[in-house]
Amino acid sequence: MFRNPVPSRSVRLRWLLFAHLPLVCLPSPQATAQVELPDVKIEAERLPDIPTEPTGRASTLRGEALRDRKAGTLGETLSEEAGVHNASFGTGVGLPVIRGLGGARVKVLNNGGGTHDATTFSPDHASTADATLAESIRILRGPATIRYGGGAIGGVVDVSDERIPTRVPARPINGTLDTSFNRNGAERVHALRLDGGNSLFALHGSALSRDRGDSRIAGCAIDDAAVEQQFGLINTRNSCGRLYNSDAQSASGTLGGSVFIGNALFGAAVNNASNEYGIPPAPGHSHGGDDRVRIRMDNRRVDTRAEWLGEGWLQALRYTGGHIDYRHDEVDDGVVATTFRNKAIEQRVELEHAFGRHLSGTLGVHHLRRDFSALGEEAFIPQTGLRSSAVYAVQRLKWSDWTLDLGWRGEVTRVQAGDRELAGGFAVSFPARRFNTQSSSAALSWQLSEPMSLTLTGSNARRAPDIHELYSLGPHFATRTYDIGDPDLKPETARSIELGGRYESDRLRLSANLFANDIDDYMFQRTLPVFYDTDEEQFRFACVRLEECLTVVQYTQSRARFRGFEAEAALKWTATKLGDIEWSVFGDRTRGRLTELNEDVPRLPAFRVGSQLALRQGAWSGRVRVTHHAAQDRPGANETATDAYTLVSANLNHVRPLGDGRTLTLFARGRNLLDREARNATSFLRSFSPEPGRSVEVGLSVTF
């Protein structure tokens, strides 16, 4: 990782060894021969810091697997991972849902630091973590999530693009150029990445642009029957074959660099990103008219990193920091109705240690300062300041075939909100809150044999209420809801247990996970059987006009119970006449009940099952995947059900060497090839916005 490091027994330390063998004499009973060998240069490097995880507790997408799955949103990119679903909000927004948990319970990171955008506040806000330029995407569960917050009950998603270089470059300059075109929406994506440097420093630069028109859909945009069931009125405005106001344009640029001084690294990166996308029309609104809702987002981020590699028991000292200035405008009928701003400063100091071969771990201190505001006529959250300080420890004890991972975190969170002025001149004051939370987790892994392992994981995690859950109060036109928070919410406590197993040989791969989560004081948005009339500015028990009617949702708490599984089986054949072949079947399911209310948890993913056939022959590789999503007939109170559907996707890649380490990759991706109407059970807009219809994307990637 750094130049001139001190050798040590730790495999995490990069070292450089020069062995000079100018002359070797080979004795012989009869004669002596003299052989001269060339100089030998042996190099090894320390990979970027990645917390180790028990078997089955972490999954990583990189290389060809990541390229095959890349999509316009993070949620869609990860939607093929076991237990992970996409919470879409039109085609411009897609957030990961892990085992039925999303929002603030799934922590999304950029290179190990929080994104601090507005995704946790509302489902219509897109994530600033983009997978297009990512080197890898990790999904973490278990003790390693303790590093990033006790509230990450569902898990952690870390999108890494190495914008702060942590390795001495292999060549003075290298890079990647990607370009693609998607027939659905005439989407064009262009991305460029450059890396370079020498043993003293490393530089990184990247740029991305995306331009997409309205998406093509199978069937009609609005489910008239679902609208009549929910609102009690007949929808008279609809569009078929096209999802109006679903276009999007985004761009981003990043500059970063690191300096290597002995065993130390000092680095920084600056990123600026913009994204504008539309929200598909709600019932009663025109399709193709001027009454459109748009989101215009701008995000500025500065990351810093300092690291020193030690020896002996002290493996490393590390500081990481992030300064984020996030803003987005919600535009209604061409006028800015609400401006959201989120300014955050996040800092983390960690010490890595290792005592012999059996005990290693990380001790850390984490601090977050966040100032949030929503300004404008339609602001529904008051100006709020949040301060959070935490200490944590993640430890690993390894002995023979057994590995025990432990994690603990103690955190203090303080929240202070300003007054909120309502329609009619009324002002509401909100109380300040302070939360003391502790979370712990343990995972025991047993390597029964080289191909087979078992893992048992248990955790007790507490999550403090977030700003929007406490203080929301007012109409939110982007989601077509009237949001009501509860300033008296208590922290929720999740007790989780999971049993996982994995077997992998040359011919067979098996994996399965069974999990159970019991959550006390589970916070969720419950749809109430009342509506808010935006014209009269009052609540009604019946909706009068669809275009002036908002669904009322309120944050409340109840005891919740989640049960589910994930399973996959794959058979592999190598060196056949057709090449290397792998055939797999997979499935996952999550069921959730609000036990105190005797209701289903709203907006949970439906059961899915499928099969995939992958083939590799020389420079060619490809796969065909069929996934059946069952009907969701347990949508939750006052929610609408979704029908079953089957999606077929395919990928084809051809890699051609160009010499001198350069390669050209040609690829084609197809999604929803049967052009099925698909309504996502996890989406707030499932009755207004189906998933895109048939899409075929072609592109190329040049690595140099």
XYZ file of C-alpha atoms in Angstrom:
704
model
C 0.000 0.000 0.000
C 2.702 2.492 0.950
C 6.323 2.774 -0.137
C 9.158 1.513 2.074
C 6.983 -0.276 4.629
C 8.431 -2.207 7.554
C 8.120 -5.987 7.106
C 5.928 -7.824 9.603
C 4.142 -11.149 10.007
C 0.815 -9.471 9.209
C -0.572 -10.354 5.816
C -2.220 -6.927 5.785
C 1.151 -5.138 5.388
C 2.478 -4.464 1.927
C 6.103 -5.341 1.502
C 8.715 -5.189 -1.235
C 11.622 -7.632 -1.356
C 14.519 -7.647 -3.771
C 16.454 -10.888 -4.084
C 19.684 -10.812 -6.076
C 21.024 -14.188 -7.156
C 23.980 -13.393 -9.462
C 25.671 -16.762 -9.212
C 24.611 -20.242 -8.189
C 27.024 -23.171 -8.113
C 25.684 -26.650 -8.619
C 28.102 -29.266 -7.261
C 28.498 -32.532 -9.109
C 30.509 -35.662 -8.455
C 32.306 -35.175 -11.777
C 32.274 -31.440 -12.486
C 31.003 -28.128 -11.342
C 28.688 -26.141 -13.660
C 28.164 -22.437 -13.329
C 24.643 -21.076 -13.922
C 23.753 -17.388 -13.885
C 20.131 -16.504 -13.051
C 18.401 -13.167 -13.645
C 17.445 -10.841 -10.808
C 14.140 -11.749 -9.181
C 11.722 -9.077 -8.005
C 8.937 -10.206 -5.677
C 6.101 -7.818 -4.883
C 2.952 -7.999 -2.803
C 0.479 -5.322 -1.893
C -1.971 -4.669 0.835
C -5.496 -4.461 -0.467
C -7.803 -1.626 0.604
C -9.153 -2.058 4.103
C -12.088 -4.454 4.009
C -13.523 -5.730 7.276
C -13.398 -9.499 7.308
C -16.746 -11.222 7.552
C -17.820 -14.697 8.596
C -18.701 -17.093 5.826
C -22.033 -16.216 4.269
C -22.292 -12.865 6.063
C -20.941 -10.675 3.250
C -21.243 -10.667 -0.509
C -19.233 -8.622 -2.980
C -19.948 -7.682 -6.579
C -16.964 -6.799 -8.754
C -15.569 -7.370 -12.228
C -17.809 -9.082 -14.764
C -20.480 -9.928 -12.170
C -20.840 -6.218 -11.366
C -20.810 -5.167 -15.016
C -23.589 -7.629 -15.851
C -25.820 -6.176 -13.117
C -25.136 -2.446 -13.447
C -28.306 -0.442 -13.866
C -29.565 3.114 -13.521
C -30.118 2.858 -9.753
C -28.347 1.159 -6.867
C -31.436 -0.844 -5.910
C -31.853 -2.283 -9.400
C -28.133 -3.117 -9.569
C -28.380 -5.220 -6.406
C -31.837 -6.705 -7.015
C -30.451 -10.092 -8.127
C -28.568 -10.629 -4.866
C -30.132 -13.112 -2.450
C -32.493 -11.379 -0.038
C -32.071 -7.969 -1.706
C -34.929 -6.208 -3.517
C -35.368 -2.859 -5.225
C -37.644 -0.213 -3.685
C -38.353 1.749 -6.852
C -40.096 5.118 -7.095
C -40.417 5.478 -10.827
C -37.350 4.710 -12.937
C -35.282 7.528 -11.384
C -35.147 6.051 -7.872
C -34.202 2.587 -6.664
C -33.055 1.814 -3.120
C -31.957 -1.547 -1.678
C -34.325 -3.451 0.617
C -32.613 -6.255 2.548
C -34.844 -8.967 4.014
C -37.809 -6.601 4.040
C -35.906 -3.771 5.767
C -35.038 -0.524 4.005
C -34.740 3.212 4.530
C -32.737 4.119 7.637
C -32.277 0.408 8.483
C -30.019 -0.125 5.451
C -26.908 2.047 5.600
C -25.641 3.082 2.149
C -21.984 4.127 2.030
C -19.602 5.733 -0.426
C -16.121 4.277 0.121
C -16.902 3.567 3.775
C -18.513 6.943 4.529
C -22.229 7.701 4.796
C -23.908 9.279 1.757
C -25.966 11.673 3.942
C -28.405 12.372 1.137
C -32.182 12.418 1.610
C -32.928 8.757 0.830
C -33.875 7.941 4.434
C -36.322 10.860 4.611
C -38.579 9.810 1.764
C -38.815 7.054 -0.881
C -38.807 9.566 -3.769
C -35.200 10.659 -3.123
C -32.470 9.026 -5.221
C -29.220 7.815 -3.712
C -25.992 9.678 -4.455
C -24.131 6.330 -4.489
C -23.833 5.435 -8.189
C -22.753 1.969 -9.297
C -21.626 3.007 -12.791
C -18.009 3.777 -11.830
C -17.845 1.408 -8.865
C -14.962 -1.047 -8.532
C -16.941 -3.129 -6.065
C -20.161 -3.155 -4.058
C -20.217 -4.956 -0.708
C -23.295 -6.047 1.201
C -22.469 -6.535 4.884
C -24.451 -8.123 7.681
C -23.435 -9.215 11.156
C -20.749 -7.771 13.464
C -18.985 -5.731 10.745
C -22.049 -3.449 10.415
C -21.356 -2.182 13.954
C -18.643 0.058 12.508
C -21.216 2.040 10.564
C -24.033 2.419 13.094
C -26.216 0.342 15.350
C -29.222 1.394 13.291
C -28.081 -0.677 10.294
C -30.411 -3.500 11.319
C -30.965 -4.601 7.718
C -27.335 -4.352 6.662
C -24.755 -2.111 5.015
C -24.201 -1.450 1.296
C -20.792 0.022 0.502
C -20.145 1.347 -3.022
C -16.400 1.717 -3.582
C -14.754 3.526 -6.507
C -11.301 4.083 -4.915
C -11.547 7.849 -5.376
C -8.858 8.174 -2.693
C -6.166 5.777 -4.010
C -4.869 3.315 -1.417
C -2.391 1.459 -3.634
C 0.772 2.420 -5.455
C -0.263 2.422 -9.141
C 0.913 -0.541 -11.190
C 1.489 1.753 -14.195
C 2.062 5.495 -14.631
C -1.408 5.839 -16.130
C -4.344 3.524 -16.732
C -8.046 3.963 -17.156
C -11.415 2.765 -18.387
C -13.809 4.236 -20.923
C -17.414 2.973 -20.919
C -20.281 3.907 -23.196
C -23.694 2.311 -23.671
C -27.114 2.832 -25.246
C -30.413 1.437 -23.974
C -33.275 1.276 -26.440
C -35.863 1.721 -23.670
C -35.960 5.466 -23.050
C -33.048 6.033 -25.472
C -30.747 6.043 -22.453
C -27.124 7.048 -23.072
C -24.425 6.499 -20.450
C -20.811 7.637 -20.780
C -18.149 7.147 -18.113
C -14.394 7.783 -17.980
C -11.953 6.819 -15.254
C -8.226 7.661 -15.085
C -5.688 6.529 -12.477
C -1.972 7.124 -12.354
C 1.069 8.050 -10.346
C 4.249 6.491 -9.033
C 5.727 5.267 -5.756
C 5.353 8.747 -4.210
C 1.788 9.653 -5.132
C -1.354 8.445 -6.894
C -4.072 10.412 -8.678
C -7.654 9.553 -9.609
C -10.137 11.258 -11.900
C -13.550 10.179 -13.170
C -16.570 11.613 -14.952
C -20.045 10.279 -15.673
C -23.059 11.419 -17.680
C -26.475 9.782 -18.075
C -29.403 10.936 -20.206
C -32.674 9.003 -20.384
C -36.070 9.791 -21.856
C -39.431 8.492 -20.704
C -39.489 4.747 -20.092
C -41.533 2.366 -22.198
C -43.825 0.098 -20.209
C -45.974 -2.942 -20.839
C -49.620 -2.082 -20.306
C -50.859 1.150 -18.733
C -49.203 3.349 -16.120
C -52.031 3.520 -13.568
C -53.764 0.456 -12.174
C -57.337 1.770 -12.287
C -58.717 -1.040 -10.119
C -56.130 -0.419 -7.382
C -56.815 3.337 -7.460
C -60.546 2.783 -7.102
C -59.925 0.421 -4.188
C -57.641 2.885 -2.384
C -59.321 6.225 -3.160
C -62.892 5.198 -3.904
C -62.870 7.121 -7.208
C -62.510 6.143 -10.856
C -59.340 7.374 -12.554
C -60.011 9.038 -15.919
C -56.464 9.949 -16.947
C -53.974 7.301 -17.944
C -51.287 6.466 -20.473
C -50.353 3.122 -21.994
C -46.993 2.037 -23.362
C -45.175 5.069 -21.971
C -44.458 6.270 -18.440
C -44.642 10.048 -18.710
C -42.280 12.259 -16.712
C -39.911 9.377 -16.008
C -36.949 10.924 -17.838
C -33.712 11.754 -16.050
C -30.387 13.505 -16.611
C -27.388 13.177 -14.314
C -23.690 14.000 -14.287
C -20.822 13.725 -11.834
C -17.095 14.386 -11.631
C -14.449 13.312 -9.116
C -10.827 14.252 -8.467
C -8.751 12.496 -5.834
C -5.186 11.824 -4.835
C -2.899 10.285 -2.232
C 0.661 10.860 -1.088
C 2.745 7.940 0.245
C 5.369 8.778 2.855
C 7.034 5.710 4.283
C 4.306 3.714 6.013
C 1.851 6.613 5.884
C -0.819 7.694 3.436
C -2.522 11.098 3.154
C -5.347 11.453 0.665
C -8.373 13.525 -0.317
C -11.080 13.532 -2.981
C -13.665 16.031 -4.229
C -16.906 14.965 -5.900
C -19.703 17.006 -7.443
C -22.877 15.316 -8.709
C -26.173 16.516 -10.138
C -29.327 14.586 -10.935
C -32.698 15.686 -12.283
C -35.537 13.213 -12.666
C -39.301 13.173 -12.847
C -41.960 11.585 -10.665
C -44.575 9.691 -12.736
C -48.056 11.274 -12.684
C -50.382 10.374 -9.840
C -54.050 9.478 -10.431
C -56.072 12.420 -11.708
C -53.053 14.221 -13.140
C -52.403 14.664 -16.840
C -49.986 12.396 -18.682
C -47.822 14.621 -20.840
C -49.083 17.964 -19.488
C -47.296 20.729 -17.603
C -48.376 19.706 -14.078
C -45.232 17.690 -13.497
C -43.235 17.048 -10.326
C -39.467 17.115 -10.795
C -36.527 16.540 -8.456
C -33.359 18.589 -9.030
C -30.481 17.352 -6.894
C -26.976 18.693 -6.365
C -24.399 17.077 -4.086
C -20.908 18.256 -3.156
C -18.675 15.959 -1.178
C -15.106 16.173 0.153
C -13.481 13.026 1.590
C -10.191 12.839 3.485
C -8.105 9.905 4.671
C -4.906 9.497 6.681
C -3.448 6.108 7.525
C -0.318 4.745 9.124
C 0.682 1.084 9.009
C 2.472 -0.275 12.042
C 3.976 -3.593 13.022
C 3.564 -6.093 15.800
C 0.286 -5.795 17.651
C -0.479 -2.307 16.271
C -1.431 -2.942 12.672
C -2.798 0.442 11.607
C -4.097 3.827 12.679
C -6.663 5.379 10.370
C -8.636 8.612 10.096
C -11.446 9.113 7.583
C -13.621 12.166 7.202
C -16.388 13.405 4.969
C -17.935 16.824 4.423
C -21.224 16.645 2.504
C -23.370 19.520 1.206
C -26.543 18.010 -0.247
C -29.440 19.935 -1.776
C -32.447 19.141 -3.877
C -35.443 21.122 -5.091
C -38.880 19.624 -5.553
C -40.428 21.426 -8.508
C -44.217 21.435 -8.923
C -45.736 22.886 -12.115
C -42.399 24.493 -12.957
C -42.105 26.284 -9.592
C -39.740 25.290 -6.771
C -42.100 24.221 -3.995
C -39.597 22.825 -1.473
C -35.828 22.943 -1.043
C -34.180 20.218 1.020
C -30.672 20.765 2.386
C -28.562 18.366 4.377
C -25.096 19.402 5.548
C -23.091 16.727 7.298
C -19.624 16.302 8.742
C -18.631 12.723 9.528
C -15.362 11.704 11.194
C -13.956 8.345 12.175
C -10.734 7.262 13.925
C -9.808 3.569 14.028
C -7.067 1.422 15.496
C -6.442 -2.027 14.043
C -4.648 -4.601 16.163
C -3.526 -8.219 15.997
C -2.219 -10.351 18.840
C -0.594 -13.344 17.248
C -2.526 -15.366 14.690
C -5.673 -15.837 16.736
C -6.979 -12.418 17.818
C -7.449 -9.328 15.646
C -9.886 -6.487 15.445
C -10.725 -2.806 15.232
C -11.426 -0.158 17.882
C -13.046 3.054 16.727
C -14.589 6.414 17.521
C -17.276 7.857 15.243
C -18.819 11.346 15.234
C -21.540 12.823 13.035
C -22.895 16.352 12.789
C -25.889 16.875 10.515
C -27.984 20.000 9.872
C -31.155 19.414 7.881
C -33.673 21.914 6.545
C -36.719 21.857 4.293
C -37.744 25.334 3.115
C -40.718 26.417 1.026
C -44.486 26.395 0.913
C -44.620 22.580 0.924
C -41.887 21.917 3.504
C -43.039 19.106 5.781
C -39.964 18.734 8.038
C -38.671 21.577 10.271
C -35.067 22.692 10.397
C -33.293 20.132 12.556
C -29.835 19.588 13.963
C -28.502 16.119 14.815
C -25.340 15.265 16.733
C -24.151 11.692 17.225
C -21.061 10.293 18.966
C -20.153 6.618 19.253
C -17.427 4.197 20.284
C -17.256 0.677 18.887
C -15.206 -2.493 18.772
C -15.140 -5.320 16.243
C -13.037 -8.353 17.224
C -12.210 -11.686 15.618
C -10.970 -14.790 17.439
C -9.821 -17.611 15.190
C -8.796 -21.027 16.449
C -8.388 -24.085 14.264
C -11.609 -24.493 12.237
C -13.610 -22.059 14.388
C -13.992 -18.301 13.978
C -15.819 -16.043 16.431
C -16.660 -12.458 15.415
C -17.900 -9.995 18.021
C -19.123 -6.418 17.690
C -20.297 -3.772 20.169
C -21.290 -0.122 19.765
C -22.418 2.545 22.216
C -23.928 5.711 20.781
C -25.411 9.005 21.997
C -27.701 10.911 19.604
C -29.137 14.389 20.207
C -31.825 15.921 17.977
C -33.077 19.532 18.117
C -35.870 20.801 15.826
C -37.119 24.307 15.111
C -40.736 25.459 14.979
C -42.981 24.452 12.090
C -45.592 26.841 10.657
C -48.725 25.221 9.272
C -51.455 26.455 6.949
C -53.576 29.136 8.576
C -50.660 30.658 10.478
C -50.486 28.017 13.215
C -47.032 27.217 14.621
C -45.974 23.930 16.147
C -43.010 23.485 18.477
C -41.209 20.163 18.684
C -39.332 18.826 21.705
C -35.612 18.083 21.643
C -34.711 14.412 22.044
C -31.680 12.518 23.342
C -31.121 8.797 22.776
C -28.562 6.460 24.365
C -28.346 3.227 22.372
C -26.170 0.132 22.520
C -25.877 -2.626 19.955
C -24.040 -5.946 19.977
C -23.563 -8.791 17.538
C -21.798 -12.159 17.411
C -21.140 -14.673 14.637
C -19.674 -18.160 15.079
C -18.349 -19.941 11.981
C -17.271 -23.555 11.716
C -15.252 -24.757 8.746
C -16.282 -28.400 8.737
C -14.159 -29.151 5.684
C -12.528 -27.225 2.886
C -15.753 -26.945 0.857
C -18.284 -26.750 3.721
C -18.976 -24.190 6.462
C -21.738 -23.279 8.912
C -22.397 -19.886 10.531
C -24.621 -18.941 13.451
C -25.233 -15.214 13.979
C -27.097 -13.354 16.698
C -27.524 -9.642 17.389
C -29.278 -7.177 19.630
C -29.414 -3.769 17.948
C -31.092 -0.495 18.902
C -31.956 2.223 16.403
C -32.851 5.778 17.389
C -35.679 7.479 15.463
C -34.526 9.567 12.513
C -35.440 13.216 11.890
C -38.328 12.544 9.505
C -39.839 9.892 11.760
C -39.962 12.336 14.655
C -40.884 15.659 13.083
C -42.654 15.177 9.708
C -45.856 17.213 9.480
C -47.348 18.416 6.219
C -48.099 17.620 2.576
C -45.402 15.974 0.464
C -46.424 16.364 -3.163
C -43.640 14.258 -4.669
C -44.984 11.165 -2.873
C -48.620 12.354 -2.989
C -48.891 11.913 0.781
C -49.534 13.960 3.902
C -46.794 12.863 6.311
C -47.231 12.869 10.096
C -44.348 12.056 12.440
C -44.362 11.337 16.154
C -41.903 13.278 18.401
C -42.493 10.754 21.192
C -41.174 7.732 19.287
C -38.901 5.383 21.237
C -35.793 3.604 19.911
C -36.579 0.295 18.292
C -34.821 -2.860 19.482
C -34.138 -5.714 17.080
C -33.188 -9.206 18.209
C -31.992 -11.283 15.284
C -30.745 -14.815 14.768
C -29.553 -16.480 11.580
C -28.255 -19.891 10.596
C -26.341 -20.168 7.347
C -24.531 -22.914 5.499
C -22.401 -23.096 2.393
C -20.872 -25.927 0.367
C -18.751 -25.427 -2.741
C -16.765 -27.941 -4.763
C -15.643 -28.147 -8.369
C -19.056 -29.442 -9.460
C -21.552 -28.231 -6.861
C -22.368 -25.040 -4.945
C -25.024 -24.906 -2.219
C -25.947 -22.053 0.104
C -28.878 -21.426 2.436
C -29.764 -18.955 5.177
C -32.628 -19.023 7.650
C -33.310 -15.857 9.652
C -35.677 -14.515 12.292
C -35.957 -10.881 13.434
C -38.110 -9.748 16.361
C -38.300 -5.970 16.643
C -39.818 -4.111 19.587
C -41.193 -0.614 18.860
C -40.775 -1.127 15.115
C -41.228 2.257 13.360
C -43.152 2.313 10.102
C -45.416 4.488 7.967
C -49.004 3.378 8.303
C -51.543 4.453 5.694
C -54.611 5.915 7.433
C -58.183 5.653 6.100
C -58.382 9.451 5.660
C -57.252 11.906 2.970
C -55.953 15.452 2.814
C -57.652 17.904 0.428
C -54.953 20.228 -0.959
C -57.523 22.746 -2.231
C -59.513 23.095 1.001
C -56.433 22.331 3.168
C -58.371 19.985 5.410
C -58.733 16.282 6.136
C -61.581 14.234 4.676
C -62.809 10.684 5.161
C -63.554 10.436 1.446
C -61.585 11.613 -1.548
C -63.457 14.191 -3.658
C -61.070 14.808 -6.583
C -58.068 12.608 -7.306
C -55.784 15.501 -8.324
C -56.423 17.253 -4.984
C -56.316 14.172 -2.777
C -53.309 13.091 -0.699
C -53.058 9.836 1.209
C -52.359 10.428 4.917
C -49.491 8.369 6.361
C -48.344 8.421 9.977
C -45.225 7.108 11.662
C -46.188 4.736 14.435
C -44.721 1.807 16.358
C -45.606 -1.804 16.965
C -43.895 -5.078 17.761
C -42.854 -6.735 14.499
C -41.750 -10.228 13.554
C -39.829 -11.141 10.398
C -39.115 -14.662 9.172
C -37.508 -15.774 5.954
C -34.918 -17.703 3.980
C -32.548 -17.504 1.022
C -31.311 -20.535 -0.888
C -29.296 -21.315 -4.004
C -28.023 -24.497 -5.670
C -25.693 -24.613 -8.678
C -24.205 -27.372 -10.828
C -21.013 -26.721 -12.799
C -19.504 -28.457 -15.833
C -16.067 -27.430 -17.065
C -14.232 -27.963 -20.354
C -17.282 -29.205 -22.241
C -17.726 -28.767 -25.996
C -19.774 -25.668 -25.240
C -17.312 -24.360 -22.663
C -17.800 -23.925 -18.927
C -21.465 -24.220 -17.938
C -23.224 -23.401 -14.686
C -26.913 -23.988 -14.013
C -28.440 -22.666 -10.802
C -31.795 -22.361 -9.059
C -32.529 -19.828 -6.338
C -35.259 -18.409 -4.166
C -35.911 -16.107 -1.213
C -38.852 -15.103 0.947
C -39.586 -12.640 3.750
C -42.757 -12.565 5.846
C -43.469 -9.824 8.356
C -46.247 -9.317 10.913
C -47.097 -6.429 13.206
C -48.013 -8.711 16.070
C -49.616 -6.105 18.348
C -51.851 -4.823 15.542
C -52.384 -8.260 13.983
C -51.502 -6.810 10.563
C -48.959 -7.505 7.854
C -45.902 -5.273 7.585
C -46.621 -2.976 4.611
C -44.711 -3.027 1.331
C -42.750 -6.236 1.822
C -41.239 -8.032 -1.201
C -43.105 -11.041 -2.513
C -41.694 -14.568 -2.668
C -39.466 -15.093 -5.698
C -37.882 -18.134 -7.293
C -35.884 -18.585 -10.445
C -33.186 -20.262 -12.479
C -30.071 -19.136 -14.338
C -27.915 -20.718 -17.050
C -24.411 -19.254 -17.509
C -21.903 -20.162 -20.230
C -18.260 -19.234 -20.859
C -16.347 -20.211 -24.005
C -13.005 -18.518 -24.616
C -13.531 -14.780 -25.044
C -17.330 -15.160 -24.914
C -19.539 -15.341 -21.839
C -23.236 -14.990 -21.239
C -26.199 -15.952 -19.112
C -29.981 -16.229 -19.200
C -31.972 -15.657 -15.998
C -35.659 -16.325 -15.335
C -37.222 -14.963 -12.125
C -40.804 -15.483 -11.009
C -42.219 -12.975 -8.506
C -45.281 -14.300 -6.725
C -48.355 -12.205 -6.016
C -48.144 -10.105 -2.867
C -51.518 -10.715 -1.265
C -50.337 -9.468 2.155
C -49.606 -5.792 1.313
C -50.446 -4.349 4.758
C -53.360 -2.306 6.113
C -54.955 0.081 3.595
C -52.452 -0.975 0.920
C -53.096 -2.580 -2.477
C -51.962 -6.060 -3.529
C -49.772 -6.833 -6.554
C -50.124 -9.597 -9.136
C -47.501 -12.221 -9.961
C -45.135 -11.732 -12.891
C -42.122 -13.417 -14.492
C -39.042 -11.570 -15.740
C -36.477 -12.880 -18.235
C -33.071 -11.232 -18.555
C -29.915 -12.064 -20.523
C -26.301 -10.907 -20.855
C -23.672 -11.457 -23.532
C -20.018 -10.347 -23.288
C -17.021 -10.564 -25.608
C -13.542 -9.629 -24.370
C -10.829 -8.892 -26.922
C -7.192 -8.220 -25.896
C -5.624 -5.192 -27.608
C -2.062 -5.702 -26.396
C 0.038 -3.939 -23.752
C -2.538 -4.761 -21.083
C -5.389 -3.114 -22.986
C -8.726 -4.859 -23.509
C -11.949 -4.169 -25.382
C -15.191 -5.561 -23.949
C -18.362 -5.579 -26.014
C -21.552 -6.320 -24.106
C -25.285 -6.589 -24.525
C -27.871 -6.702 -21.732
C -31.562 -7.435 -21.924
C -34.120 -6.997 -19.120
C -37.792 -7.970 -19.058
C -37.347 -9.539 -22.469
C -40.909 -10.904 -22.475
C -42.220 -7.342 -21.938
C -44.341 -8.241 -18.903
C -46.290 -5.754 -16.816
C -44.576 -5.793 -13.417
C -45.673 -3.888 -10.322
C -43.129 -3.895 -7.530
C -44.580 -4.805 -4.123
C -41.946 -2.690 -2.295
C -42.722 0.481 -4.275
C -44.889 3.314 -2.949
C -45.871 3.962 -6.598
C -46.774 0.407 -7.559
C -50.328 1.473 -8.504
C -49.097 4.474 -10.549
C -45.777 3.352 -11.993
C -45.015 -0.200 -13.209
C -41.449 -1.361 -13.799
C -39.939 -0.669 -17.249
C -40.911 -2.928 -20.137
C -38.513 -4.666 -22.489
C -35.087 -3.011 -22.528
C -32.055 -3.918 -24.629
C -28.730 -2.246 -23.902
C -25.509 -2.449 -25.915
C -22.163 -0.943 -25.095
C -18.412 -1.226 -24.952
C -15.709 -0.845 -22.337
C -12.067 -0.099 -23.109
C -9.438 -0.717 -20.433
C -6.003 0.775 -21.014
